[in-house]
Short mmCIF file of C-alpha atoms in Angstrom, two decimals:
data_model
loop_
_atom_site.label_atom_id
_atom_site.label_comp_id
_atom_site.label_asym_id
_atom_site.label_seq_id
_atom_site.Cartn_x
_atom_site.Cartn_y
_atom_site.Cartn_z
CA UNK A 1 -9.80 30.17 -6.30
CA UNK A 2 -9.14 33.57 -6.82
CA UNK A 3 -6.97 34.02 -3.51
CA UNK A 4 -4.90 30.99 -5.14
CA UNK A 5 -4.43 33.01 -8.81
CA UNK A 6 -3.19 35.75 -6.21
CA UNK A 7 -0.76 33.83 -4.11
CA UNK A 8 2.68 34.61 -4.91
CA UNK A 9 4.00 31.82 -2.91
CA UNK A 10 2.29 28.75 -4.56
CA UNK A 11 4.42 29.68 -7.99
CA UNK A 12 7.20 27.72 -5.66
CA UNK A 13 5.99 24.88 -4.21
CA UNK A 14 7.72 21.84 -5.23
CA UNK A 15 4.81 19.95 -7.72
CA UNK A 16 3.51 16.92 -8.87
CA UNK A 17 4.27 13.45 -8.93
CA UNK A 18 5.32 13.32 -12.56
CA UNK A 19 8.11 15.79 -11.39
CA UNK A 20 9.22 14.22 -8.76
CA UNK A 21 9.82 10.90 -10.42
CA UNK A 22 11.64 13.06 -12.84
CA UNK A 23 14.08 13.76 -9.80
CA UNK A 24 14.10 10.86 -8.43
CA UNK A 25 15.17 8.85 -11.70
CA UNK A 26 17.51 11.17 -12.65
CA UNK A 27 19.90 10.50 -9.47
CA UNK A 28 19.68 6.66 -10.34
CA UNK A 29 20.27 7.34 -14.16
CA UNK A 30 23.27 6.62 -15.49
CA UNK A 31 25.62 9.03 -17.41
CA UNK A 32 24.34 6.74 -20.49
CA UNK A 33 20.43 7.18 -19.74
CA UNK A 34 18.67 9.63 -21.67
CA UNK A 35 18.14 13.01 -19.99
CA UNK A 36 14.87 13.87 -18.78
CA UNK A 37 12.96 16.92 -20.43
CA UNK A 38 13.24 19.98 -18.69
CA UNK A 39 13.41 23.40 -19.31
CA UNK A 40 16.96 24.92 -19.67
CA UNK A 41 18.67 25.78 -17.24
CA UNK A 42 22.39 26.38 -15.77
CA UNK A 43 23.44 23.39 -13.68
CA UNK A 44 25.10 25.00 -10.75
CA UNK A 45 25.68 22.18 -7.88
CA UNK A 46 26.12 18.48 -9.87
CA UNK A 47 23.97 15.79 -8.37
CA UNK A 48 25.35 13.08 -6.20
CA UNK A 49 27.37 10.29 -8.38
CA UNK A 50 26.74 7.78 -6.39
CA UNK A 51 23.50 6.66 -7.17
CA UNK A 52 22.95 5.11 -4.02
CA UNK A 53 23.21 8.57 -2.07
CA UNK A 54 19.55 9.86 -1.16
CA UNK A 55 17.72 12.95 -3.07
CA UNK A 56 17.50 15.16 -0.69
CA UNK A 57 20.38 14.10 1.94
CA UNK A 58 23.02 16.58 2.35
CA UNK A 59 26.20 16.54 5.26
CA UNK A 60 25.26 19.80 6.52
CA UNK A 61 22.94 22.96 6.53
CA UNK A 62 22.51 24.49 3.08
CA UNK A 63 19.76 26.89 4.68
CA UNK A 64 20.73 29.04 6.96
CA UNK A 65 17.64 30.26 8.31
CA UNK A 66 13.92 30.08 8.86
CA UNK A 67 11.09 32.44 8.61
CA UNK A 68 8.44 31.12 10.25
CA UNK A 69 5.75 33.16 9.93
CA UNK A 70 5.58 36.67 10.46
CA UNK A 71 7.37 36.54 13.48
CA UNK A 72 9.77 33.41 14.07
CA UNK A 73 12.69 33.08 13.05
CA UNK A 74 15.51 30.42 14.04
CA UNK A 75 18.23 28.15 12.36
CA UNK A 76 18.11 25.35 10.47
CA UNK A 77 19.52 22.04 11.65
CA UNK A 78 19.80 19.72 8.85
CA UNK A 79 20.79 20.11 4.71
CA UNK A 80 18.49 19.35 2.23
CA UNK A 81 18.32 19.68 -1.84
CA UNK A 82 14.79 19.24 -2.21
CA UNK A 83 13.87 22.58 -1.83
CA UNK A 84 15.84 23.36 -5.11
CA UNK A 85 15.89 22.67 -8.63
CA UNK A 86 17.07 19.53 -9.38
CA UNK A 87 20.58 19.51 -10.31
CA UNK A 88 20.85 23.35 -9.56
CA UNK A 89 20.90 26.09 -6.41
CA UNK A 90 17.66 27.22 -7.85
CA UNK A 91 14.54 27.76 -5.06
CA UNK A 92 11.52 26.38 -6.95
CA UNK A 93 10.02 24.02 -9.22
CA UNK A 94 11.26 22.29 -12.76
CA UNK A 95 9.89 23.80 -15.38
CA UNK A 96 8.53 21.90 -18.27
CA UNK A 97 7.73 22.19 -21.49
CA UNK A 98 4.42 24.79 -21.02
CA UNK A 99 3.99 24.32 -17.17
CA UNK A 100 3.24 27.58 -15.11
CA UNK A 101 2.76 29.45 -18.56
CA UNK A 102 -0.02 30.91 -16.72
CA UNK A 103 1.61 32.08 -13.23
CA UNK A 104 -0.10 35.10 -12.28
CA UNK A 105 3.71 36.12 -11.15
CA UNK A 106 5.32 35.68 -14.19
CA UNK A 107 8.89 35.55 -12.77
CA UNK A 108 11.84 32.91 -13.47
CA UNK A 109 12.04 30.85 -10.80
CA UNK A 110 13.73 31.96 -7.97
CA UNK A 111 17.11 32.22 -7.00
CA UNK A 112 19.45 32.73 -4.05
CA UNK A 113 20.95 35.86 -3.29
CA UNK A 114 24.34 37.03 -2.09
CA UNK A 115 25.48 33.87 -1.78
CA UNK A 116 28.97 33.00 -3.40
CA UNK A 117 29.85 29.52 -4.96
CA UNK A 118 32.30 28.73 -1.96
CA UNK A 119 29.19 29.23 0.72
CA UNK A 120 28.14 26.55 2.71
CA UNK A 121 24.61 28.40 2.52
CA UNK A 122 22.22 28.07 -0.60
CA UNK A 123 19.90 30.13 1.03
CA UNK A 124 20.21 32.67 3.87
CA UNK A 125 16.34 32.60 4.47
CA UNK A 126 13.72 30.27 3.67
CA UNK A 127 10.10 32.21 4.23
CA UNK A 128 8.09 29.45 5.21
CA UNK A 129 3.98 30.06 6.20
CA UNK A 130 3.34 28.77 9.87
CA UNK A 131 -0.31 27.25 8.41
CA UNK A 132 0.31 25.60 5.26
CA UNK A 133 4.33 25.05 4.83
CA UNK A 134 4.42 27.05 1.57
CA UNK A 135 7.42 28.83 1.02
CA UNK A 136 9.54 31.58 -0.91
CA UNK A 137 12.63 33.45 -0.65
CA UNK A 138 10.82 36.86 -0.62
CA UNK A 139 9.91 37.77 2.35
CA UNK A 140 7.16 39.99 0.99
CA UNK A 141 5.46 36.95 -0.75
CA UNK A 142 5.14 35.67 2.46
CA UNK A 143 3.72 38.73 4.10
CA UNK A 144 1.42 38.56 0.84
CA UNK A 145 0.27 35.33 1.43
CA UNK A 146 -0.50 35.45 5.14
CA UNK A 147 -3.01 37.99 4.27
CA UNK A 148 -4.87 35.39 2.26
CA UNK A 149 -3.66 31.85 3.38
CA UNK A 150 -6.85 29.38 3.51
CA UNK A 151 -5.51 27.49 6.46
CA UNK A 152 -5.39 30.85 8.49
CA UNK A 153 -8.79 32.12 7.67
CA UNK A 154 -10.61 28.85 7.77
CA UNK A 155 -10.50 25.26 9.43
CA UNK A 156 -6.83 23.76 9.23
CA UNK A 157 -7.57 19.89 7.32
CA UNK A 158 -8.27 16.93 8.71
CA UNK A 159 -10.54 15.15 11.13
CA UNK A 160 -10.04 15.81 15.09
CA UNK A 161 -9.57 12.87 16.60
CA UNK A 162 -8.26 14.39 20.20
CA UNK A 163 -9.95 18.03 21.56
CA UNK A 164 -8.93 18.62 25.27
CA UNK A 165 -9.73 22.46 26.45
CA UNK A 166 -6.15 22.86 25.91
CA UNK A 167 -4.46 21.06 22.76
CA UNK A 168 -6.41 19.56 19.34
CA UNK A 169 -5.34 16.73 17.35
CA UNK A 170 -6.23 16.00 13.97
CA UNK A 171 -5.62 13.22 11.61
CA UNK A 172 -4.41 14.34 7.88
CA UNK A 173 -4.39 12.15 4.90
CA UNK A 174 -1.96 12.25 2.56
CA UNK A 175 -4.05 10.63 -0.15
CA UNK A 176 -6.45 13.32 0.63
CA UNK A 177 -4.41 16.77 1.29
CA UNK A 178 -1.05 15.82 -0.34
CA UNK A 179 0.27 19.57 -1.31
CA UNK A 180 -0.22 20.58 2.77
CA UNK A 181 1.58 17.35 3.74
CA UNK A 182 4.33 17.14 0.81
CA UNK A 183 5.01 20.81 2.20
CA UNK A 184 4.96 19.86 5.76
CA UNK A 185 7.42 16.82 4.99
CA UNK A 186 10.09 19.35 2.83
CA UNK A 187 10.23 21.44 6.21
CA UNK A 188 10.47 18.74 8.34
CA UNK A 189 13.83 17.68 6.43
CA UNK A 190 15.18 20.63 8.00
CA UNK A 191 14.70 19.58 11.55
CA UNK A 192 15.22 15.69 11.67
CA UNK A 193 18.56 13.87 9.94
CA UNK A 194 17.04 10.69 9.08
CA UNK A 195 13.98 12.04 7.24
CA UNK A 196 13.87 10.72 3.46
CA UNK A 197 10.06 10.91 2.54
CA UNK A 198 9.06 13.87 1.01
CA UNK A 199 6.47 13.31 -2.02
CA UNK A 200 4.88 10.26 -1.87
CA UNK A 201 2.32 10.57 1.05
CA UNK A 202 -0.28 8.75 -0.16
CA UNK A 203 0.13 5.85 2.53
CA UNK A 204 0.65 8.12 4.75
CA UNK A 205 -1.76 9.75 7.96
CA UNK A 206 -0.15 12.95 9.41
CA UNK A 207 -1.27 13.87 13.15
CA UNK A 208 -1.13 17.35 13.41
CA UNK A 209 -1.40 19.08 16.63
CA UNK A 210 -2.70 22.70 17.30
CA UNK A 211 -3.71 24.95 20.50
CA UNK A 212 -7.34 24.52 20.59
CA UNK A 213 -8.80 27.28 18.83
CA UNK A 214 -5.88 28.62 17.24
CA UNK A 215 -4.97 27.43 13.62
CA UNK A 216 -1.17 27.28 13.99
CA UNK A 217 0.57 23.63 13.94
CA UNK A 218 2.74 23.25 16.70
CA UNK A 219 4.28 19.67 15.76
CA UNK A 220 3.20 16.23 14.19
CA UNK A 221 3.73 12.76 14.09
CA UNK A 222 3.53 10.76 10.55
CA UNK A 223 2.24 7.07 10.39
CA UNK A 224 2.96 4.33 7.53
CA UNK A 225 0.15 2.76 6.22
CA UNK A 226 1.51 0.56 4.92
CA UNK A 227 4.46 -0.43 7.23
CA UNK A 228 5.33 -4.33 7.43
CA UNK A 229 5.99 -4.09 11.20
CA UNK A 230 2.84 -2.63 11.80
CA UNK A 231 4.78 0.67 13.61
CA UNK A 232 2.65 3.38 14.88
CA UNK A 233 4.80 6.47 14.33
CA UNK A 234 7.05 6.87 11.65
CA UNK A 235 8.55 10.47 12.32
CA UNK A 236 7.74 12.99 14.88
CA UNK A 237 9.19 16.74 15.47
CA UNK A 238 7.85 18.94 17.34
CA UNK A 239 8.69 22.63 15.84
CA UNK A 240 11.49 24.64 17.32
CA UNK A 241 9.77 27.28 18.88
CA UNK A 242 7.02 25.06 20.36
CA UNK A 243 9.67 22.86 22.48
CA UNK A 244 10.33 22.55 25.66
CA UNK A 245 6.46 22.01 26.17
CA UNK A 246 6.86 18.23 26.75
CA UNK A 247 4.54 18.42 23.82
CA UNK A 248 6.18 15.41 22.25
CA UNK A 249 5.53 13.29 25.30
CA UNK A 250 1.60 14.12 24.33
CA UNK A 251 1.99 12.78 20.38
CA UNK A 252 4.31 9.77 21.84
CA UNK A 253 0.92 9.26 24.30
CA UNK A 254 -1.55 9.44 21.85
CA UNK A 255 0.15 7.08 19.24
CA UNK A 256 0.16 4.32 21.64
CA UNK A 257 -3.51 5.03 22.48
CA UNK A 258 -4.34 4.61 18.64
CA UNK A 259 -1.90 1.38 19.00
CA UNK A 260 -3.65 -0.21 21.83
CA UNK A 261 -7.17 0.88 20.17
CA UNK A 262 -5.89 -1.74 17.78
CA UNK A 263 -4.80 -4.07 19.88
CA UNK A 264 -1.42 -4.11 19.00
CA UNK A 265 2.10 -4.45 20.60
CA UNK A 266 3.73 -2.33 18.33
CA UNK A 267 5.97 1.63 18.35
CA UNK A 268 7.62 3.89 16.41
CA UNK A 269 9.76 3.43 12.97
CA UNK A 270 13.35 3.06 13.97
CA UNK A 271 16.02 4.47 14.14
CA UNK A 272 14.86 7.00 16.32
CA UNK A 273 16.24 10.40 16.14
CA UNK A 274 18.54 11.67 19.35
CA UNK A 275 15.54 13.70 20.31
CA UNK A 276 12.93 11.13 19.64
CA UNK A 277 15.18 8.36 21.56
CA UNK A 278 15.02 11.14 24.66
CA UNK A 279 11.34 11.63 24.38
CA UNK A 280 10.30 7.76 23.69
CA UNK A 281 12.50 6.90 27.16
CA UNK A 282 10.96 9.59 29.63
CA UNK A 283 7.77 8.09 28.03
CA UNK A 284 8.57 4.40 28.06
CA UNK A 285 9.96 5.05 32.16
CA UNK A 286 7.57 6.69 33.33
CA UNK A 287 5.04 4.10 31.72
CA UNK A 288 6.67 0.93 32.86
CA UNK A 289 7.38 2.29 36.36
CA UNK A 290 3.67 3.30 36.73
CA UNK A 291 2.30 -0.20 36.05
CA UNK A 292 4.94 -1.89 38.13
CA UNK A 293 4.42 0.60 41.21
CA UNK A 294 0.91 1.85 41.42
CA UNK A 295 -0.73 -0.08 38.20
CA UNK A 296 -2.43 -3.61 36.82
CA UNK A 297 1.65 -5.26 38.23
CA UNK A 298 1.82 -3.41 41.15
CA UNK A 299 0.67 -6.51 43.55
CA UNK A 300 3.18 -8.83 41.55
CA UNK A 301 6.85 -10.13 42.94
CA UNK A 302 7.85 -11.05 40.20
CA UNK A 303 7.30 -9.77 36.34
CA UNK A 304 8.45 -11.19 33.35
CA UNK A 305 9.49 -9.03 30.40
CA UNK A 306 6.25 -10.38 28.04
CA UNK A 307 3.98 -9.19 30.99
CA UNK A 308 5.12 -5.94 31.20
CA UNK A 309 5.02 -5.34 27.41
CA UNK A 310 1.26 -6.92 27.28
CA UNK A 311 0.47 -4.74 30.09
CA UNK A 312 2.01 -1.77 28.98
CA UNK A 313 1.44 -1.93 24.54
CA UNK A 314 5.25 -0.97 24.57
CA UNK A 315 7.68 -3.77 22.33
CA UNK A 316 9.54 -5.95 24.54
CA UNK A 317 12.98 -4.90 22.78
CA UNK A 318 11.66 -1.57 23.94
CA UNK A 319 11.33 -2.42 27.59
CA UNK A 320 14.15 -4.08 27.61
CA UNK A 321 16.11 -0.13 26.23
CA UNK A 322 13.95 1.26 28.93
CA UNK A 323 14.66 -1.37 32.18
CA UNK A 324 18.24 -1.53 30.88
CA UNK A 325 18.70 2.45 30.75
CA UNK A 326 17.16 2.60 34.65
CA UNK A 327 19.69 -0.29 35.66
CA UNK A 328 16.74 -2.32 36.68
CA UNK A 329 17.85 -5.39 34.38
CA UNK A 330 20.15 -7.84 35.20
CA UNK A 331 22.47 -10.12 33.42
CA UNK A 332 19.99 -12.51 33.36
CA UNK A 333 16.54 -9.93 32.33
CA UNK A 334 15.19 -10.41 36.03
CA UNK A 335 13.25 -7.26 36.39
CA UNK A 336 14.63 -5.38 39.56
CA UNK A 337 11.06 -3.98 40.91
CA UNK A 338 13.04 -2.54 44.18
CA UNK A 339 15.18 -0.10 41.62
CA UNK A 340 12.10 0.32 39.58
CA UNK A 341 10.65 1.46 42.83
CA UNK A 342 13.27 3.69 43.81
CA UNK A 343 13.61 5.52 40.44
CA UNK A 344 10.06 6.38 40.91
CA UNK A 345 10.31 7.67 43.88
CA UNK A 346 12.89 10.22 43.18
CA UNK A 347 10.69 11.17 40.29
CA UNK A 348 7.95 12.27 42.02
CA UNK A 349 9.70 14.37 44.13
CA UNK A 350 11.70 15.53 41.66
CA UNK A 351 8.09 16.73 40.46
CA UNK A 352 9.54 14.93 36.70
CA UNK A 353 6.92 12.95 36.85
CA UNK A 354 3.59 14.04 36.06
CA UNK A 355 1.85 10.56 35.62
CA UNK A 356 -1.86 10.25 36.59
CA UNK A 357 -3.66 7.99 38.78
CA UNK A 358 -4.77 6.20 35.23
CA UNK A 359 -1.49 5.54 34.00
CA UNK A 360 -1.67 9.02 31.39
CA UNK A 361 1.10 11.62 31.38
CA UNK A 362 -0.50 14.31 28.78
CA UNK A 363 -3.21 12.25 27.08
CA UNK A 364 -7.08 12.75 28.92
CA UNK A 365 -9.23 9.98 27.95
CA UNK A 366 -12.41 11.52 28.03
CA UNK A 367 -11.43 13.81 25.20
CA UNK A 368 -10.17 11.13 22.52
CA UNK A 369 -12.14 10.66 19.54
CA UNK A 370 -10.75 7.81 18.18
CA UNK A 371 -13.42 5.13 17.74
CA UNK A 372 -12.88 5.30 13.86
#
């Protein structure tokens, strides 16, 4: 508690839920509607007028950079507003009425600096901690807080429900941890274009995934709860300077594990992302040509496109992406197995293919906990 009362960087997290449906309400209000009650403050950016346009969606990058941590530090991809004051270029939380009275800080909230009206940029630097996804503009706050961050010092949340000698997966509620996972969803916005959830996690599991024995998230992927289709991955990013790893391949794997533990035909939220639409098709290819080559279809002639979905958990709109992306569908969806055949082929001695003799690319069996 007293590490919290000392933690410069929690005066700045965007708060509660009765704030946020202060935000959200006031985009769809109406110049007529009666103005929520906030503390007073200069409006600097207006909001969007069309009240259709997303809190939170901008055209471009308003941040300019990321401090991740103590010691990364790379550019920011995508715009957001949610970091800021509603209605304003303000870093922070809305203040009402007596909330915060007590910050141990005792600072107005913050704001940008050297940053002129006519800047793209809000904010040259966002300071973001590499454990919990709190944040600040000061870069000494953040120093500050390292020192005493929770998730550093102790066990990061959740429940491990994958623990290989190399990589640890664990399963987050949002219902149960929803400041770590509203955090973790603000500085995802910055990283994937079609993000729009950023508060309301309660129907939402986050799998994080770490180095085993090391504290630091690498990437995630979310899941709905509550999702009509039944999907089994909502979002999924992988953090910039853990890429290149084929470490998304491994969440992609595991998410169809929890699917199939289910018994379900099922995959991720779409649209996918340009990056996720790259990962999901080395995944779904290397899948597909497995079981037609060397797995449970390998002995078959013919396949029909139901088969191969059954056989493989993957959606049969999916396979069809996936057969018609390695020219192995005809005009007709006959499944080429010859092409199928030869594609493999060149993957293995390419050495792209990495696939295992029981159909898993980065998953190991033997160290899934998933049985809840």
């Amino acid at each position: 508690m007293d590490n919290e009362k000392n933690d410069p960087v929690v005066t700045n997290i965007v708060a509660t839920k009765d704030k946020v449906t202060t935000r959200v309400l006031a985009i769809k209000r109406s110049k007529k509607a009666k103005k929520s009650k906030v503390a007073k403050k200069t409006v600097q950016k207006k909001l969007p007028k069309d009240e259709n346009e997303l809190y939170g969606i901008l055209d471009e990058p308003n941040i300019n950079y990321v401090q991740f941590g103590v010691d990364k530090r790379f550019h920011t991809w995508y715009g957001t507003n949610v970091y800021f004051e509603n209605g304003s270029r303000d870093l922070g939380i809305v203040i009402e009425n007596n909330l915060n009275r007590e910050s141990p800080t005792k600072k107005e909230p913050m704001k940008k600096k050297g940053t002129s009206e006519k800047s793209k940029m809000w904010l040259d630097t966002l300071f973001v901690c590499e454990y919990c996804f709190k944040y600040t503009d000061i870069e000494q706050h953040l120093i500050e807080h390292t020192k005493i961050c929770k998730l550093k010092n102790n066990c990061p949340p959740g429940k491990i429900k994958y623990k290989s000698p190399k990589y640890t997966i664990r399963r987050i509620k949002g219902s149960k941890h929803s400041l770590f996972c509203q955090c973790l969803c603000l500085f995802t916005k910055l990283f994937l274009d079609n993000k729009s959830m950023y508060f309301k996690v309660e129907n939402y599991e986050f799998y994080m995934l770490y180095e085993t024995g090391d504290n630091k998230p690498m990437g995630f992927f979310s899941k709905d709860l509550l999702s009509y289709q039944q999907n089994n991955l909502a979002c999924i990013l992988i953090f910039p300077p853990y890429q290149r790893r084929q470490l998304g391949t491994l969440l992609i794997e595991f998410s169809y594990k929890l699917s199939r533990l289910q018994s379900l035909i099922t995959g991720p939220e779409l649209p996918l992302s340009p990056f996720g639409l790259i990962g999901y098709m080395y995944y779904w290819s290397n899948l597909i040509a497995y079981e037609v080559i060397d797995g449970q279809l390998s002995n078959r002639s013919t396949i029909s496109l139901n088969e191969l979905s059954l056989t493989t958990g993957i959606r049969t709109s999916d396979v069809v992406m996936t057969l018609k992306h390695l020219d192995c569908l005809d005009t007709k969806n006959r499944i080429n197995i010859q092409m199928i055949r030869e594609w493999f082929k060149k993957q293995k001695a390419s050495k792209k293919q990495t696939i295992d003799n029981a159909g898993n690319i980065m998953i190991e069996d033997e160290y899934l906990l998933i049985d809840d």
